[in-house]
């Protein structure tokens, strides 16, 4: 599998990066399958630097906050009104209420958006396999229904935390994964509310408990210094550790 970071800024787009968006590619049939994980505010423009949006095979959403889903409205416009369109519907996998949330964001109807965005709810039949990926999800600690996502293909396993506070569900889902892309939105010295986000150290502690092979820290807001988050994480994880950066690619 190959992971490309499209956007990794936490909570809002930053000066150097859009909000959350990650491209995961794996061999499938006669080519590569392209799965977009989250498509947050500002990410659709950056996505076009890496792939033709018409070649995106599916989108998987961790949750429905704007910084993780809002640019699906741009994907809809692209597929509906492109001169070579309209494009066939793309599968969108997400929490309950995904269709209504996107319709509200676009100021349209669910039926209208369904022309190009075919919504599937996590846990429903058919959501345990997306192209070449075996999929498992677990609800994590966040104010709205939010899912960490585990994807396995070709004997390799990748886990994306979504947004979460400390929780055993993330550890259980990530156990034994080759790589964990984990949010680290808080710093240890902050006045951090519960059940919202992780610090770098907490992300590292979760990765250590899960025994993951590699930890990538993401979703750091523009108001925190990434090096501070990284330093806090180093104290609690001994494996390969990096900050996700927009445009970076990783072989999983």
mmCIF file of C-alpha atoms in Angstrom:
data_model
loop_
_atom_site.group_PDB
_atom_site.id
_atom_site.type_symbol
_atom_site.label_atom_id
_atom_site.label_comp_id
_atom_site.label_asym_id
_atom_site.label_seq_id
_atom_site.Cartn_x
_atom_site.Cartn_y
_atom_site.Cartn_z
ATOM 1 C CA UNK A 1 0.000 0.000 0.000
ATOM 2 C CA UNK A 2 1.073 3.571 -0.619
ATOM 3 C CA UNK A 3 -0.142 6.431 1.565
ATOM 4 C CA UNK A 4 0.017 10.026 0.319
ATOM 5 C CA UNK A 5 -0.800 12.890 2.658
ATOM 6 C CA UNK A 6 -3.045 15.395 0.879
ATOM 7 C CA UNK A 7 -3.912 17.441 3.961
ATOM 8 C CA UNK A 8 -3.029 17.002 7.621
ATOM 9 C CA UNK A 9 -3.837 20.276 9.385
ATOM 10 C CA UNK A 10 -5.920 19.771 12.505
ATOM 11 C CA UNK A 11 -9.382 21.284 12.965
ATOM 12 C CA UNK A 12 -8.917 23.959 10.271
ATOM 13 C CA UNK A 13 -6.834 24.328 7.101
ATOM 14 C CA UNK A 14 -3.436 25.794 7.884
ATOM 15 C CA UNK A 15 -1.060 28.013 5.929
ATOM 16 C CA UNK A 16 0.890 24.974 4.709
ATOM 17 C CA UNK A 17 -1.800 22.317 4.491
ATOM 18 C CA UNK A 18 -5.500 21.674 3.920
ATOM 19 C CA UNK A 19 -7.519 19.862 6.550
ATOM 20 C CA UNK A 20 -7.573 16.076 6.796
ATOM 21 C CA UNK A 21 -7.272 14.069 3.589
ATOM 22 C CA UNK A 22 -5.192 10.992 2.795
ATOM 23 C CA UNK A 23 -4.865 8.926 -0.376
ATOM 24 C CA UNK A 24 -4.325 5.183 0.042
ATOM 25 C CA UNK A 25 -3.497 3.155 -3.061
ATOM 26 C CA UNK A 26 -3.100 -0.597 -3.508
ATOM 27 C CA UNK A 27 -2.946 -2.964 -6.491
ATOM 28 C CA UNK A 28 -6.358 -4.152 -7.611
ATOM 29 C CA UNK A 29 -7.340 -6.089 -10.693
ATOM 30 C CA UNK A 30 -5.341 -4.510 -13.556
ATOM 31 C CA UNK A 31 -4.346 -1.256 -11.866
ATOM 32 C CA UNK A 32 -4.321 0.613 -8.559
ATOM 33 C CA UNK A 33 -7.371 1.217 -6.393
ATOM 34 C CA UNK A 34 -7.522 4.757 -5.001
ATOM 35 C CA UNK A 35 -9.223 5.231 -1.657
ATOM 36 C CA UNK A 36 -9.477 8.722 -0.153
ATOM 37 C CA UNK A 37 -9.638 8.811 3.644
ATOM 38 C CA UNK A 38 -11.524 11.937 4.681
ATOM 39 C CA UNK A 39 -11.918 14.951 2.404
ATOM 40 C CA UNK A 40 -11.790 17.944 4.695
ATOM 41 C CA UNK A 41 -11.984 21.660 4.069
ATOM 42 C CA UNK A 42 -9.557 22.806 1.389
ATOM 43 C CA UNK A 43 -8.418 19.296 0.458
ATOM 44 C CA UNK A 44 -10.080 18.825 -2.931
ATOM 45 C CA UNK A 45 -7.847 21.382 -4.601
ATOM 46 C CA UNK A 46 -4.678 19.737 -3.262
ATOM 47 C CA UNK A 47 -5.962 16.270 -4.198
ATOM 48 C CA UNK A 48 -5.866 17.288 -7.855
ATOM 49 C CA UNK A 49 -2.087 17.739 -7.653
ATOM 50 C CA UNK A 50 -1.779 13.990 -7.141
ATOM 51 C CA UNK A 51 -4.628 12.325 -9.017
ATOM 52 C CA UNK A 52 -7.366 13.044 -11.489
ATOM 53 C CA UNK A 53 -10.450 13.060 -9.221
ATOM 54 C CA UNK A 54 -12.243 10.920 -11.791
ATOM 55 C CA UNK A 55 -9.840 8.082 -10.884
ATOM 56 C CA UNK A 56 -10.815 8.086 -7.198
ATOM 57 C CA UNK A 57 -12.571 4.778 -6.582
ATOM 58 C CA UNK A 58 -14.031 5.418 -3.115
ATOM 59 C CA UNK A 59 -14.031 7.784 -0.156
ATOM 60 C CA UNK A 60 -14.054 6.681 3.490
ATOM 61 C CA UNK A 61 -15.040 9.172 6.199
ATOM 62 C CA UNK A 62 -14.029 8.900 9.824
ATOM 63 C CA UNK A 63 -16.713 11.391 10.891
ATOM 64 C CA UNK A 64 -18.778 14.334 9.766
ATOM 65 C CA UNK A 65 -17.023 17.400 11.159
ATOM 66 C CA UNK A 66 -16.294 19.955 8.430
ATOM 67 C CA UNK A 67 -12.527 19.472 8.558
ATOM 68 C CA UNK A 68 -13.022 15.840 7.564
ATOM 69 C CA UNK A 69 -15.898 15.816 5.075
ATOM 70 C CA UNK A 70 -16.757 19.252 3.700
ATOM 71 C CA UNK A 71 -14.907 19.005 0.380
ATOM 72 C CA UNK A 72 -17.058 16.082 -0.692
ATOM 73 C CA UNK A 73 -19.350 18.828 -1.969
ATOM 74 C CA UNK A 74 -16.530 19.843 -4.336
ATOM 75 C CA UNK A 75 -16.109 16.236 -5.471
ATOM 76 C CA UNK A 76 -19.829 16.164 -6.209
ATOM 77 C CA UNK A 77 -19.632 19.336 -8.311
ATOM 78 C CA UNK A 78 -16.609 17.997 -10.189
ATOM 79 C CA UNK A 79 -18.293 14.703 -11.016
ATOM 80 C CA UNK A 80 -21.669 16.236 -11.828
ATOM 81 C CA UNK A 81 -20.604 19.161 -14.008
ATOM 82 C CA UNK A 82 -17.244 18.212 -15.525
ATOM 83 C CA UNK A 83 -17.345 18.535 -19.344
ATOM 84 C CA UNK A 84 -16.630 14.798 -19.594
ATOM 85 C CA UNK A 85 -19.316 14.013 -17.027
ATOM 86 C CA UNK A 86 -21.433 13.334 -15.304
ATOM 87 C CA UNK A 87 -19.209 10.753 -13.700
ATOM 88 C CA UNK A 88 -20.639 7.480 -12.331
ATOM 89 C CA UNK A 89 -21.375 7.488 -8.616
ATOM 90 C CA UNK A 90 -18.447 7.041 -6.254
ATOM 91 C CA UNK A 91 -18.877 4.966 -3.095
ATOM 92 C CA UNK A 92 -18.740 7.050 0.087
ATOM 93 C CA UNK A 93 -18.427 5.107 3.341
ATOM 94 C CA UNK A 94 -19.199 6.949 6.548
ATOM 95 C CA UNK A 95 -21.106 7.237 9.818
ATOM 96 C CA UNK A 96 -24.905 7.242 10.075
ATOM 97 C CA UNK A 97 -26.307 10.451 8.644
ATOM 98 C CA UNK A 98 -23.584 10.944 6.030
ATOM 99 C CA UNK A 99 -26.031 11.513 3.176
ATOM 100 C CA UNK A 100 -28.049 14.093 5.104
ATOM 101 C CA UNK A 101 -24.882 15.869 6.278
ATOM 102 C CA UNK A 102 -23.533 16.236 2.746
ATOM 103 C CA UNK A 103 -26.903 17.382 1.410
ATOM 104 C CA UNK A 104 -27.061 20.046 4.121
ATOM 105 C CA UNK A 105 -23.527 21.207 3.323
ATOM 106 C CA UNK A 106 -24.328 21.451 -0.391
ATOM 107 C CA UNK A 107 -27.778 22.949 0.217
ATOM 108 C CA UNK A 108 -29.307 20.224 -1.915
ATOM 109 C CA UNK A 109 -31.158 16.959 -1.464
ATOM 110 C CA UNK A 110 -29.811 13.514 -0.662
ATOM 111 C CA UNK A 111 -31.355 12.229 -3.879
ATOM 112 C CA UNK A 112 -29.531 14.903 -5.860
ATOM 113 C CA UNK A 113 -26.136 14.093 -4.346
ATOM 114 C CA UNK A 114 -26.731 10.346 -4.738
ATOM 115 C CA UNK A 115 -26.275 10.796 -8.486
ATOM 116 C CA UNK A 116 -22.522 11.012 -7.866
ATOM 117 C CA UNK A 117 -22.030 10.014 -4.209
ATOM 118 C CA UNK A 118 -23.349 6.561 -3.284
ATOM 119 C CA UNK A 119 -23.408 6.549 0.523
ATOM 120 C CA UNK A 120 -22.805 3.420 2.618
ATOM 121 C CA UNK A 121 -23.069 3.456 6.420
ATOM 122 C CA UNK A 122 -20.312 1.843 8.481
ATOM 123 C CA UNK A 123 -21.499 -1.490 9.816
ATOM 124 C CA UNK A 124 -24.002 -2.102 7.037
ATOM 125 C CA UNK A 125 -23.557 -5.108 4.726
ATOM 126 C CA UNK A 126 -20.861 -4.490 2.154
ATOM 127 C CA UNK A 127 -18.742 -2.112 4.224
ATOM 128 C CA UNK A 128 -16.182 -4.741 5.273
ATOM 129 C CA UNK A 129 -14.569 -4.752 1.840
ATOM 130 C CA UNK A 130 -13.638 -1.771 -0.341
ATOM 131 C CA UNK A 131 -11.815 -2.751 -3.518
ATOM 132 C CA UNK A 132 -8.658 -4.621 -2.436
ATOM 133 C CA UNK A 133 -9.025 -3.597 1.213
ATOM 134 C CA UNK A 134 -10.431 -5.681 4.025
ATOM 135 C CA UNK A 135 -12.006 -3.102 6.313
ATOM 136 C CA UNK A 136 -12.745 -2.983 10.024
ATOM 137 C CA UNK A 137 -13.911 0.059 11.969
ATOM 138 C CA UNK A 138 -14.301 0.935 15.633
ATOM 139 C CA UNK A 139 -16.123 3.852 17.205
ATOM 140 C CA UNK A 140 -13.720 6.071 19.134
ATOM 141 C CA UNK A 141 -14.003 8.917 21.652
ATOM 142 C CA UNK A 142 -15.201 12.126 19.993
ATOM 143 C CA UNK A 143 -18.303 14.330 20.417
ATOM 144 C CA UNK A 144 -19.940 12.973 17.236
ATOM 145 C CA UNK A 145 -19.976 9.366 15.963
ATOM 146 C CA UNK A 146 -16.394 8.836 14.806
ATOM 147 C CA UNK A 147 -14.692 5.738 13.485
ATOM 148 C CA UNK A 148 -11.089 4.620 13.386
ATOM 149 C CA UNK A 149 -10.511 2.620 10.205
ATOM 150 C CA UNK A 150 -8.334 -0.481 9.716
ATOM 151 C CA UNK A 151 -7.424 -1.443 6.146
ATOM 152 C CA UNK A 152 -5.597 -4.610 5.107
ATOM 153 C CA UNK A 153 -4.341 -5.474 1.626
ATOM 154 C CA UNK A 154 -1.550 -7.694 0.333
ATOM 155 C CA UNK A 155 -0.673 -8.843 3.835
ATOM 156 C CA UNK A 156 -0.113 -5.284 5.120
ATOM 157 C CA UNK A 157 -2.297 -3.393 7.577
ATOM 158 C CA UNK A 158 -2.804 0.349 7.995
ATOM 159 C CA UNK A 159 -4.925 2.068 10.653
ATOM 160 C CA UNK A 160 -6.225 5.626 10.639
ATOM 161 C CA UNK A 161 -7.391 6.937 14.008
ATOM 162 C CA UNK A 162 -9.800 9.620 12.825
ATOM 163 C CA UNK A 163 -10.323 12.130 15.647
ATOM 164 C CA UNK A 164 -10.332 10.654 19.133
ATOM 165 C CA UNK A 165 -9.591 11.133 22.770
ATOM 166 C CA UNK A 166 -7.881 8.338 24.694
ATOM 167 C CA UNK A 167 -9.755 5.052 24.251
ATOM 168 C CA UNK A 168 -9.138 1.309 24.302
ATOM 169 C CA UNK A 169 -11.083 0.876 21.070
ATOM 170 C CA UNK A 170 -8.268 2.477 19.083
ATOM 171 C CA UNK A 171 -5.665 0.238 20.729
ATOM 172 C CA UNK A 172 -7.727 -2.861 19.978
ATOM 173 C CA UNK A 173 -8.292 -1.899 16.347
ATOM 174 C CA UNK A 174 -4.637 -0.970 15.754
ATOM 175 C CA UNK A 175 -3.130 -4.060 17.390
ATOM 176 C CA UNK A 176 -0.358 -5.463 15.219
ATOM 177 C CA UNK A 177 -0.802 -2.938 12.400
ATOM 178 C CA UNK A 178 2.173 -2.132 10.203
ATOM 179 C CA UNK A 179 1.444 1.596 10.452
ATOM 180 C CA UNK A 180 -0.829 3.853 12.489
ATOM 181 C CA UNK A 181 -1.743 7.333 11.267
ATOM 182 C CA UNK A 182 -2.820 8.901 14.520
ATOM 183 C CA UNK A 183 -4.182 12.289 15.409
ATOM 184 C CA UNK A 184 -2.192 14.350 17.929
ATOM 185 C CA UNK A 185 -4.063 17.618 18.277
ATOM 186 C CA UNK A 186 -3.192 18.562 21.858
ATOM 187 C CA UNK A 187 -0.032 19.258 23.857
ATOM 188 C CA UNK A 188 0.604 18.058 27.375
ATOM 189 C CA UNK A 189 0.641 21.580 28.825
ATOM 190 C CA UNK A 190 -2.749 22.495 27.401
ATOM 191 C CA UNK A 191 -6.069 22.700 29.233
ATOM 192 C CA UNK A 192 -7.412 19.778 27.249
ATOM 193 C CA UNK A 193 -11.090 18.779 27.414
ATOM 194 C CA UNK A 194 -11.852 15.057 27.690
ATOM 195 C CA UNK A 195 -12.964 12.758 24.856
ATOM 196 C CA UNK A 196 -11.916 15.094 22.081
ATOM 197 C CA UNK A 197 -8.295 14.658 20.944
ATOM 198 C CA UNK A 198 -4.950 13.073 21.839
ATOM 199 C CA UNK A 199 -1.641 14.646 22.744
ATOM 200 C CA UNK A 200 1.471 13.425 20.992
ATOM 201 C CA UNK A 201 2.399 11.436 24.063
ATOM 202 C CA UNK A 202 -1.048 9.831 24.257
ATOM 203 C CA UNK A 203 -0.914 8.905 20.567
ATOM 204 C CA UNK A 204 2.460 7.275 21.209
ATOM 205 C CA UNK A 205 1.140 5.410 24.240
ATOM 206 C CA UNK A 206 -1.712 4.017 22.156
ATOM 207 C CA UNK A 207 0.753 2.962 19.438
ATOM 208 C CA UNK A 208 2.985 1.247 22.003
ATOM 209 C CA UNK A 209 0.091 -0.640 23.579
ATOM 210 C CA UNK A 210 -1.068 -1.744 20.108
ATOM 211 C CA UNK A 211 2.414 -2.842 19.058
ATOM 212 C CA UNK A 212 2.259 -1.027 15.725
ATOM 213 C CA UNK A 213 5.281 -1.063 13.451
ATOM 214 C CA UNK A 214 5.285 2.642 12.614
ATOM 215 C CA UNK A 215 3.609 5.784 13.938
ATOM 216 C CA UNK A 216 2.710 8.828 11.849
ATOM 217 C CA UNK A 217 1.381 11.832 13.772
ATOM 218 C CA UNK A 218 -1.230 14.021 12.111
ATOM 219 C CA UNK A 219 -4.065 16.538 12.688
ATOM 220 C CA UNK A 220 -1.868 19.066 14.487
ATOM 221 C CA UNK A 221 -3.633 22.470 14.495
ATOM 222 C CA UNK A 222 -1.791 25.542 13.180
ATOM 223 C CA UNK A 223 -1.613 27.023 16.688
ATOM 224 C CA UNK A 224 0.699 24.259 17.993
ATOM 225 C CA UNK A 225 4.313 23.621 16.962
ATOM 226 C CA UNK A 226 4.608 20.177 15.351
ATOM 227 C CA UNK A 227 8.074 19.680 16.845
ATOM 228 C CA UNK A 228 6.584 19.996 20.332
ATOM 229 C CA UNK A 229 4.046 17.280 19.581
ATOM 230 C CA UNK A 230 6.758 15.068 18.085
ATOM 231 C CA UNK A 231 9.043 15.493 21.087
ATOM 232 C CA UNK A 232 6.236 14.529 23.464
ATOM 233 C CA UNK A 233 5.546 11.426 21.396
ATOM 234 C CA UNK A 234 9.185 10.292 21.347
ATOM 235 C CA UNK A 235 9.093 9.781 25.095
ATOM 236 C CA UNK A 236 6.447 7.067 24.785
ATOM 237 C CA UNK A 237 7.149 5.218 21.512
ATOM 238 C CA UNK A 238 10.393 3.529 20.485
ATOM 239 C CA UNK A 239 9.546 2.569 16.911
ATOM 240 C CA UNK A 240 9.790 4.592 13.684
ATOM 241 C CA UNK A 241 8.039 7.899 14.306
ATOM 242 C CA UNK A 242 7.331 10.797 11.941
ATOM 243 C CA UNK A 243 5.147 13.826 11.468
ATOM 244 C CA UNK A 244 2.777 13.552 8.528
ATOM 245 C CA UNK A 245 3.514 16.287 6.014
ATOM 246 C CA UNK A 246 1.430 17.400 3.043
ATOM 247 C CA UNK A 247 2.685 15.799 -0.152
ATOM 248 C CA UNK A 248 4.676 13.096 1.631
ATOM 249 C CA UNK A 249 4.237 9.483 0.539
ATOM 250 C CA UNK A 250 4.855 6.376 2.607
ATOM 251 C CA UNK A 251 5.090 2.736 1.627
ATOM 252 C CA UNK A 252 3.124 0.658 4.117
#
